[in-house]
């Protein structure tokens, strides 16, 4: 039984950040200095002590978030979240069922056993640091009191499980399920006009039969229910930006590297900033709290690196055929095999336990369906199908002195597949597609689930590291990634589904003209709110009309616009309704109102990605030419007046009849909720950060995506969660920012003290020089080894 919200003393849950402490597990001792934003700057005399202190500081700031993610990975979230009807209940249980079926804990333990001695020592020291804080007598975050739980000791492999659960639905698993459901609802032929290419292998992808159809629908329901609890897993319109400009293209003659990573907005923010220094390395950046080192974003004084999601295809779904009820066996090319099986129990806070069955085949764990019913779906996933050694990359990358050396450290990286962008003090910039790319024996599984019993759709190895796309100092003088297609060819195969090219196109406009660029202008691109698709729609609308009444009011406003979704302007609100209205009209005409309702409701998060993909294909067709008809063969001349009228009327209903008073910022803001806010409404938002209004949309570099459903127009559901800039003309003074603060404790100033900077596209100092750290130190904690 947890504590009542009324009995919680939020101020009492702040740990001590000053003084000296004796702790077990240290070799020589460390100093943790906190700057004016609460960010930890760790100084250690040994590498082991550095990792210990990183774990200790992470637990000081984010121990509840780490507990939450650990439970989500291990399938014990309902034990903490409970059975509240508004939040936990079936949602938390559904999340735990999916996590147990994924067997992420088994994969994490397998990775742990495969580690080298030195890498294992890093994770062990980090875990010791976490436990030293948890057991040190400091008050724990209020969430532990609310849920009535105590944190269990942190084991080193928990960090691996946490990392895996943060990425498992960033692959294409749920997208393939969404396409399968769409094909069953509307038919493959009906989908083809919206696709740049027909779904590969679509004629052989699904075995016939009502059981299979029902199975695919149930799989969608599984993910929908789980995603409500594992909100960070269901990225609505996933994307990130990164760019590096060579010194030959800058006014200073030095490179500059910038990035902003896009994810759903967690509370607290997914990334945690930290600076770790010891004789072996000196690195600043951000990582997941609970994971040592700097796998995504870092700067070691020589090389700066960041990542975007490559949108690679490294997850396949197999429809397995089972026979028998008491002891089901699954069909394989050489006969019937016994599956892996074990029963498990999920405990629920203030509720009855739930008993489940865990199954597996040669392709991987059964993630959807009941084998006793004849069919179920297995997942093969690079992060779980064999012991991974990507953790061996973490330490060497901290020692890299050049872009080339950094690339070489990434040979064993597995998941997720990233576009790694980097720059160094010697003037180099680079791009590497890092991660494991499976080689398949057929093309059929690229978009949808495939039969698992034929032996025709297997994995036949991996793309060699030497064949991964990479480039150092390209002749164009820049590298720009925004989740777009990596290479023109299909060899090696990376993916058949990419993010809409709008952000990449905008980077191309800004960087691809050959001009010499001021570094401040390059960094300011993080706040760019101009939409390439909006500009193409404007050109398209100029070819039509004039109309009358509301249709002409809408057309005139849009054709007089420059496509900048500035927060203070009126046009973005109208454009948002127009954009949705176009898709509703076209999809309804081609596939029916029921299919539109299903796609736009985003009951599966990936249906929003499909709509964004289709809209991008429509926009691509508008580029530089007149298109008479929609993909549904409707004349645009017939479609546009109705869409424009409805968009104007919707904007007027939302913001009032006076269009001069419309402001995008009044309707386009963050609305982040803590995972427990729904379970404990008596908190009255005490765990939630304040909202922040920004410009842009999902197509702009200042990414701020919203839902297609219209249920909460236009609350931001996807945004930049970490920005970093390293200008090598001033290499000792990089900057970074997150949409919140370094602390996960709502009662502290550092819970949201970076939000305003993030909203204004400002960065805070990433202090690296000892003098800068000393000059901005607000707290100092010395940890000394305790003699036991």
mmCIF file of C-alpha atoms in Angstrom, residues 133-345:
data_model
loop_
_atom_site.group_PDB
_atom_site.id
_atom_site.type_symbol
_atom_site.label_atom_id
_atom_site.label_comp_id
_atom_site.label_asym_id
_atom_site.label_seq_id
_atom_site.Cartn_x
_atom_site.Cartn_y
_atom_site.Cartn_z
ATOM 1 C CA UNK A 133 23.508 6.034 -3.054
ATOM 2 C CA UNK A 134 20.418 3.867 -2.618
ATOM 3 C CA UNK A 135 21.824 2.413 0.581
ATOM 4 C CA UNK A 136 23.439 5.610 1.858
ATOM 5 C CA UNK A 137 20.547 6.996 3.875
ATOM 6 C CA UNK A 138 19.512 9.844 1.559
ATOM 7 C CA UNK A 139 15.772 10.365 1.124
ATOM 8 C CA UNK A 140 14.380 8.644 -1.949
ATOM 9 C CA UNK A 141 12.102 10.311 -4.503
ATOM 10 C CA UNK A 142 8.463 10.659 -3.481
ATOM 11 C CA UNK A 143 7.363 8.166 -6.130
ATOM 12 C CA UNK A 144 8.719 5.331 -4.001
ATOM 13 C CA UNK A 145 6.457 6.454 -1.150
ATOM 14 C CA UNK A 146 3.455 6.819 -3.444
ATOM 15 C CA UNK A 147 3.874 3.271 -4.749
ATOM 16 C CA UNK A 148 4.869 1.811 -1.392
ATOM 17 C CA UNK A 149 8.034 0.156 -2.727
ATOM 18 C CA UNK A 150 11.736 0.119 -1.978
ATOM 19 C CA UNK A 151 14.327 -0.053 -4.747
ATOM 20 C CA UNK A 152 16.012 -3.423 -5.086
ATOM 21 C CA UNK A 153 19.798 -3.482 -5.416
ATOM 22 C CA UNK A 154 20.953 -2.541 -8.892
ATOM 23 C CA UNK A 155 22.626 -5.377 -10.761
ATOM 24 C CA UNK A 156 25.028 -4.582 -13.623
ATOM 25 C CA UNK A 157 22.884 -6.287 -16.260
ATOM 26 C CA UNK A 158 19.934 -4.077 -15.313
ATOM 27 C CA UNK A 159 21.652 -1.281 -17.241
ATOM 28 C CA UNK A 160 21.591 -3.448 -20.365
ATOM 29 C CA UNK A 161 17.897 -4.262 -19.926
ATOM 30 C CA UNK A 162 17.121 -0.567 -19.450
ATOM 31 C CA UNK A 163 18.938 0.292 -22.675
ATOM 32 C CA UNK A 164 17.065 -2.425 -24.568
ATOM 33 C CA UNK A 165 13.601 -1.406 -23.395
ATOM 34 C CA UNK A 166 14.323 2.144 -24.519
ATOM 35 C CA UNK A 167 14.786 0.891 -28.092
ATOM 36 C CA UNK A 168 12.713 -2.237 -28.651
ATOM 37 C CA UNK A 169 9.813 -0.408 -30.322
ATOM 38 C CA UNK A 170 12.045 1.991 -32.242
ATOM 39 C CA UNK A 171 12.540 -0.727 -34.827
ATOM 40 C CA UNK A 172 9.963 -1.668 -37.453
ATOM 41 C CA UNK A 173 8.131 -4.402 -35.583
ATOM 42 C CA UNK A 174 4.969 -2.430 -34.821
ATOM 43 C CA UNK A 175 5.132 -0.767 -38.245
ATOM 44 C CA UNK A 176 4.994 -4.189 -39.914
ATOM 45 C CA UNK A 177 2.012 -5.102 -37.777
ATOM 46 C CA UNK A 178 0.295 -1.866 -38.753
ATOM 47 C CA UNK A 179 0.878 -2.584 -42.438
ATOM 48 C CA UNK A 180 -0.480 -6.100 -41.976
ATOM 49 C CA UNK A 181 -3.625 -4.756 -40.332
ATOM 50 C CA UNK A 182 -3.965 -2.171 -43.079
ATOM 51 C CA UNK A 183 -3.618 -4.804 -45.790
ATOM 52 C CA UNK A 184 -6.271 -6.934 -44.119
ATOM 53 C CA UNK A 185 -8.613 -3.967 -43.784
ATOM 54 C CA UNK A 186 -8.170 -2.309 -47.164
ATOM 55 C CA UNK A 187 -6.306 -4.710 -49.425
ATOM 56 C CA UNK A 188 -2.798 -4.370 -50.817
ATOM 57 C CA UNK A 189 -4.012 -3.007 -54.177
ATOM 58 C CA UNK A 190 -5.791 -0.124 -52.444
ATOM 59 C CA UNK A 191 -2.625 0.852 -50.574
ATOM 60 C CA UNK A 192 -0.366 0.956 -53.627
ATOM 61 C CA UNK A 193 -1.281 4.467 -54.870
ATOM 62 C CA UNK A 194 -0.021 5.925 -51.586
ATOM 63 C CA UNK A 195 3.302 4.100 -51.577
ATOM 64 C CA UNK A 196 6.421 5.221 -53.356
ATOM 65 C CA UNK A 197 6.871 1.514 -54.151
ATOM 66 C CA UNK A 198 4.547 -1.395 -53.670
ATOM 67 C CA UNK A 199 5.124 -3.196 -50.378
ATOM 68 C CA UNK A 200 7.833 -5.762 -51.285
ATOM 69 C CA UNK A 201 6.641 -9.338 -51.299
ATOM 70 C CA UNK A 202 3.061 -8.297 -50.712
ATOM 71 C CA UNK A 203 1.579 -11.132 -52.756
ATOM 72 C CA UNK A 204 2.988 -13.830 -50.457
ATOM 73 C CA UNK A 205 3.166 -12.151 -47.089
ATOM 74 C CA UNK A 206 0.153 -13.343 -45.236
ATOM 75 C CA UNK A 207 -1.194 -16.914 -45.160
ATOM 76 C CA UNK A 208 -4.960 -16.946 -45.591
ATOM 77 C CA UNK A 209 -7.402 -17.715 -42.859
ATOM 78 C CA UNK A 210 -9.551 -15.965 -40.288
ATOM 79 C CA UNK A 211 -7.337 -17.059 -37.410
ATOM 80 C CA UNK A 212 -4.389 -15.203 -38.862
ATOM 81 C CA UNK A 213 -6.467 -12.087 -39.471
ATOM 82 C CA UNK A 214 -7.691 -12.137 -35.894
ATOM 83 C CA UNK A 215 -4.151 -12.741 -34.673
ATOM 84 C CA UNK A 216 -2.821 -9.636 -36.416
ATOM 85 C CA UNK A 217 -5.653 -7.543 -34.976
ATOM 86 C CA UNK A 218 -4.924 -8.895 -31.487
ATOM 87 C CA UNK A 219 -1.236 -8.086 -31.916
ATOM 88 C CA UNK A 220 -2.164 -4.491 -32.608
ATOM 89 C CA UNK A 221 -4.288 -4.411 -29.468
ATOM 90 C CA UNK A 222 -1.362 -5.791 -27.445
ATOM 91 C CA UNK A 223 0.955 -3.015 -28.551
ATOM 92 C CA UNK A 224 -1.716 -0.351 -28.109
ATOM 93 C CA UNK A 225 -2.373 -1.400 -24.518
ATOM 94 C CA UNK A 226 1.319 -1.640 -23.673
ATOM 95 C CA UNK A 227 2.206 1.656 -25.332
ATOM 96 C CA UNK A 228 -0.140 3.510 -22.982
ATOM 97 C CA UNK A 229 2.081 2.498 -20.080
ATOM 98 C CA UNK A 230 5.346 2.416 -22.002
ATOM 99 C CA UNK A 231 4.677 5.782 -23.539
ATOM 100 C CA UNK A 232 8.276 6.435 -24.528
ATOM 101 C CA UNK A 233 8.252 3.300 -26.690
ATOM 102 C CA UNK A 234 5.530 4.381 -29.068
ATOM 103 C CA UNK A 235 7.230 7.178 -30.993
ATOM 104 C CA UNK A 236 4.455 8.971 -32.880
ATOM 105 C CA UNK A 237 6.459 10.378 -35.784
ATOM 106 C CA UNK A 238 9.997 9.362 -34.936
ATOM 107 C CA UNK A 239 12.931 11.469 -36.031
ATOM 108 C CA UNK A 240 16.122 13.294 -35.127
ATOM 109 C CA UNK A 241 18.442 15.755 -36.827
ATOM 110 C CA UNK A 242 22.205 15.977 -36.956
ATOM 111 C CA UNK A 243 24.608 17.911 -39.108
ATOM 112 C CA UNK A 244 28.330 18.602 -39.240
ATOM 113 C CA UNK A 245 29.884 21.293 -41.431
ATOM 114 C CA UNK A 246 33.523 21.079 -42.531
ATOM 115 C CA UNK A 247 35.870 23.972 -41.898
ATOM 116 C CA UNK A 248 36.112 24.596 -45.634
ATOM 117 C CA UNK A 249 32.494 25.758 -45.449
ATOM 118 C CA UNK A 250 32.653 27.907 -42.283
ATOM 119 C CA UNK A 251 33.852 31.457 -41.745
ATOM 120 C CA UNK A 252 36.245 30.264 -39.032
ATOM 121 C CA UNK A 253 37.836 27.446 -41.010
ATOM 122 C CA UNK A 254 36.861 25.030 -38.242
ATOM 123 C CA UNK A 255 34.115 22.386 -38.238
ATOM 124 C CA UNK A 256 30.935 22.639 -36.236
ATOM 125 C CA UNK A 257 28.650 19.737 -35.260
ATOM 126 C CA UNK A 258 25.041 20.073 -34.104
ATOM 127 C CA UNK A 259 22.234 17.715 -33.246
ATOM 128 C CA UNK A 260 18.803 17.455 -31.715
ATOM 129 C CA UNK A 261 17.404 14.075 -30.826
ATOM 130 C CA UNK A 262 13.641 13.629 -31.119
ATOM 131 C CA UNK A 263 11.571 11.353 -28.941
ATOM 132 C CA UNK A 264 8.344 11.384 -27.033
ATOM 133 C CA UNK A 265 8.630 13.693 -24.024
ATOM 134 C CA UNK A 266 9.221 11.784 -20.802
ATOM 135 C CA UNK A 267 8.998 13.115 -17.269
ATOM 136 C CA UNK A 268 11.777 13.533 -16.436
ATOM 137 C CA UNK A 269 13.530 13.933 -19.785
ATOM 138 C CA UNK A 270 15.014 10.753 -21.228
ATOM 139 C CA UNK A 271 18.582 12.100 -21.301
ATOM 140 C CA UNK A 272 20.760 13.057 -18.363
ATOM 141 C CA UNK A 273 23.719 15.438 -18.727
ATOM 142 C CA UNK A 274 27.004 14.688 -17.005
ATOM 143 C CA UNK A 275 30.756 15.349 -17.216
ATOM 144 C CA UNK A 276 33.144 12.550 -16.235
ATOM 145 C CA UNK A 277 36.906 13.102 -15.930
ATOM 146 C CA UNK A 278 39.715 10.756 -14.927
ATOM 147 C CA UNK A 279 43.301 10.184 -16.162
ATOM 148 C CA UNK A 280 42.017 7.894 -18.942
ATOM 149 C CA UNK A 281 39.415 10.267 -20.441
ATOM 150 C CA UNK A 282 37.510 13.512 -20.006
ATOM 151 C CA UNK A 283 34.028 13.360 -21.557
ATOM 152 C CA UNK A 284 30.911 15.516 -21.417
ATOM 153 C CA UNK A 285 27.516 14.825 -22.931
ATOM 154 C CA UNK A 286 24.369 12.918 -22.095
ATOM 155 C CA UNK A 287 23.232 9.364 -21.573
ATOM 156 C CA UNK A 288 20.262 7.453 -20.214
ATOM 157 C CA UNK A 289 20.293 7.513 -16.410
ATOM 158 C CA UNK A 290 21.107 3.930 -15.556
ATOM 159 C CA UNK A 291 23.586 3.420 -18.428
ATOM 160 C CA UNK A 292 27.300 4.189 -18.048
ATOM 161 C CA UNK A 293 29.485 6.036 -20.569
ATOM 162 C CA UNK A 294 28.154 8.090 -23.504
ATOM 163 C CA UNK A 295 26.719 5.771 -26.160
ATOM 164 C CA UNK A 296 24.749 8.497 -27.996
ATOM 165 C CA UNK A 297 26.122 11.976 -27.357
ATOM 166 C CA UNK A 298 29.556 12.997 -26.170
ATOM 167 C CA UNK A 299 32.654 15.127 -26.555
ATOM 168 C CA UNK A 300 36.041 14.043 -25.241
ATOM 169 C CA UNK A 301 38.032 17.149 -26.135
ATOM 170 C CA UNK A 302 39.158 15.593 -29.416
ATOM 171 C CA UNK A 303 36.057 14.111 -31.028
ATOM 172 C CA UNK A 304 32.399 15.045 -30.686
ATOM 173 C CA UNK A 305 29.700 12.567 -31.663
ATOM 174 C CA UNK A 306 25.942 12.272 -31.862
ATOM 175 C CA UNK A 307 23.399 9.938 -33.393
ATOM 176 C CA UNK A 308 20.111 9.872 -35.220
ATOM 177 C CA UNK A 309 17.903 6.851 -35.782
ATOM 178 C CA UNK A 310 18.653 5.234 -39.156
ATOM 179 C CA UNK A 311 15.144 3.746 -39.466
ATOM 180 C CA UNK A 312 16.821 0.432 -40.254
ATOM 181 C CA UNK A 313 14.981 -2.880 -40.551
ATOM 182 C CA UNK A 314 16.390 -5.254 -37.938
ATOM 183 C CA UNK A 315 13.203 -6.850 -36.589
ATOM 184 C CA UNK A 316 11.158 -9.504 -38.398
ATOM 185 C CA UNK A 317 7.822 -11.025 -37.431
ATOM 186 C CA UNK A 318 7.029 -14.684 -38.101
ATOM 187 C CA UNK A 319 3.531 -16.123 -38.009
ATOM 188 C CA UNK A 320 4.084 -19.508 -36.393
ATOM 189 C CA UNK A 321 1.720 -22.427 -36.962
ATOM 190 C CA UNK A 322 1.031 -24.512 -33.848
ATOM 191 C CA UNK A 323 -0.753 -27.832 -33.401
ATOM 192 C CA UNK A 324 -2.154 -29.304 -30.220
ATOM 193 C CA UNK A 325 -3.757 -27.778 -27.176
ATOM 194 C CA UNK A 326 -2.209 -29.441 -24.135
ATOM 195 C CA UNK A 327 1.362 -29.424 -25.467
ATOM 196 C CA UNK A 328 1.456 -27.305 -28.641
ATOM 197 C CA UNK A 329 4.181 -27.900 -31.195
ATOM 198 C CA UNK A 330 5.135 -25.511 -33.965
ATOM 199 C CA UNK A 331 5.668 -26.292 -37.621
ATOM 200 C CA UNK A 332 9.119 -26.000 -39.193
ATOM 201 C CA UNK A 333 10.418 -27.109 -42.620
ATOM 202 C CA UNK A 334 11.666 -30.385 -41.141
ATOM 203 C CA UNK A 335 8.580 -31.179 -39.039
ATOM 204 C CA UNK A 336 6.950 -30.243 -35.746
ATOM 205 C CA UNK A 337 9.083 -28.932 -32.871
ATOM 206 C CA UNK A 338 8.451 -28.397 -29.183
ATOM 207 C CA UNK A 339 8.510 -24.691 -28.286
ATOM 208 C CA UNK A 340 10.233 -23.176 -25.310
ATOM 209 C CA UNK A 341 7.733 -22.714 -22.503
ATOM 210 C CA UNK A 342 7.412 -21.490 -18.953
ATOM 211 C CA UNK A 343 4.622 -20.024 -16.805
ATOM 212 C CA UNK A 344 5.113 -16.704 -15.013
ATOM 213 C CA UNK A 345 3.129 -14.553 -12.603
#
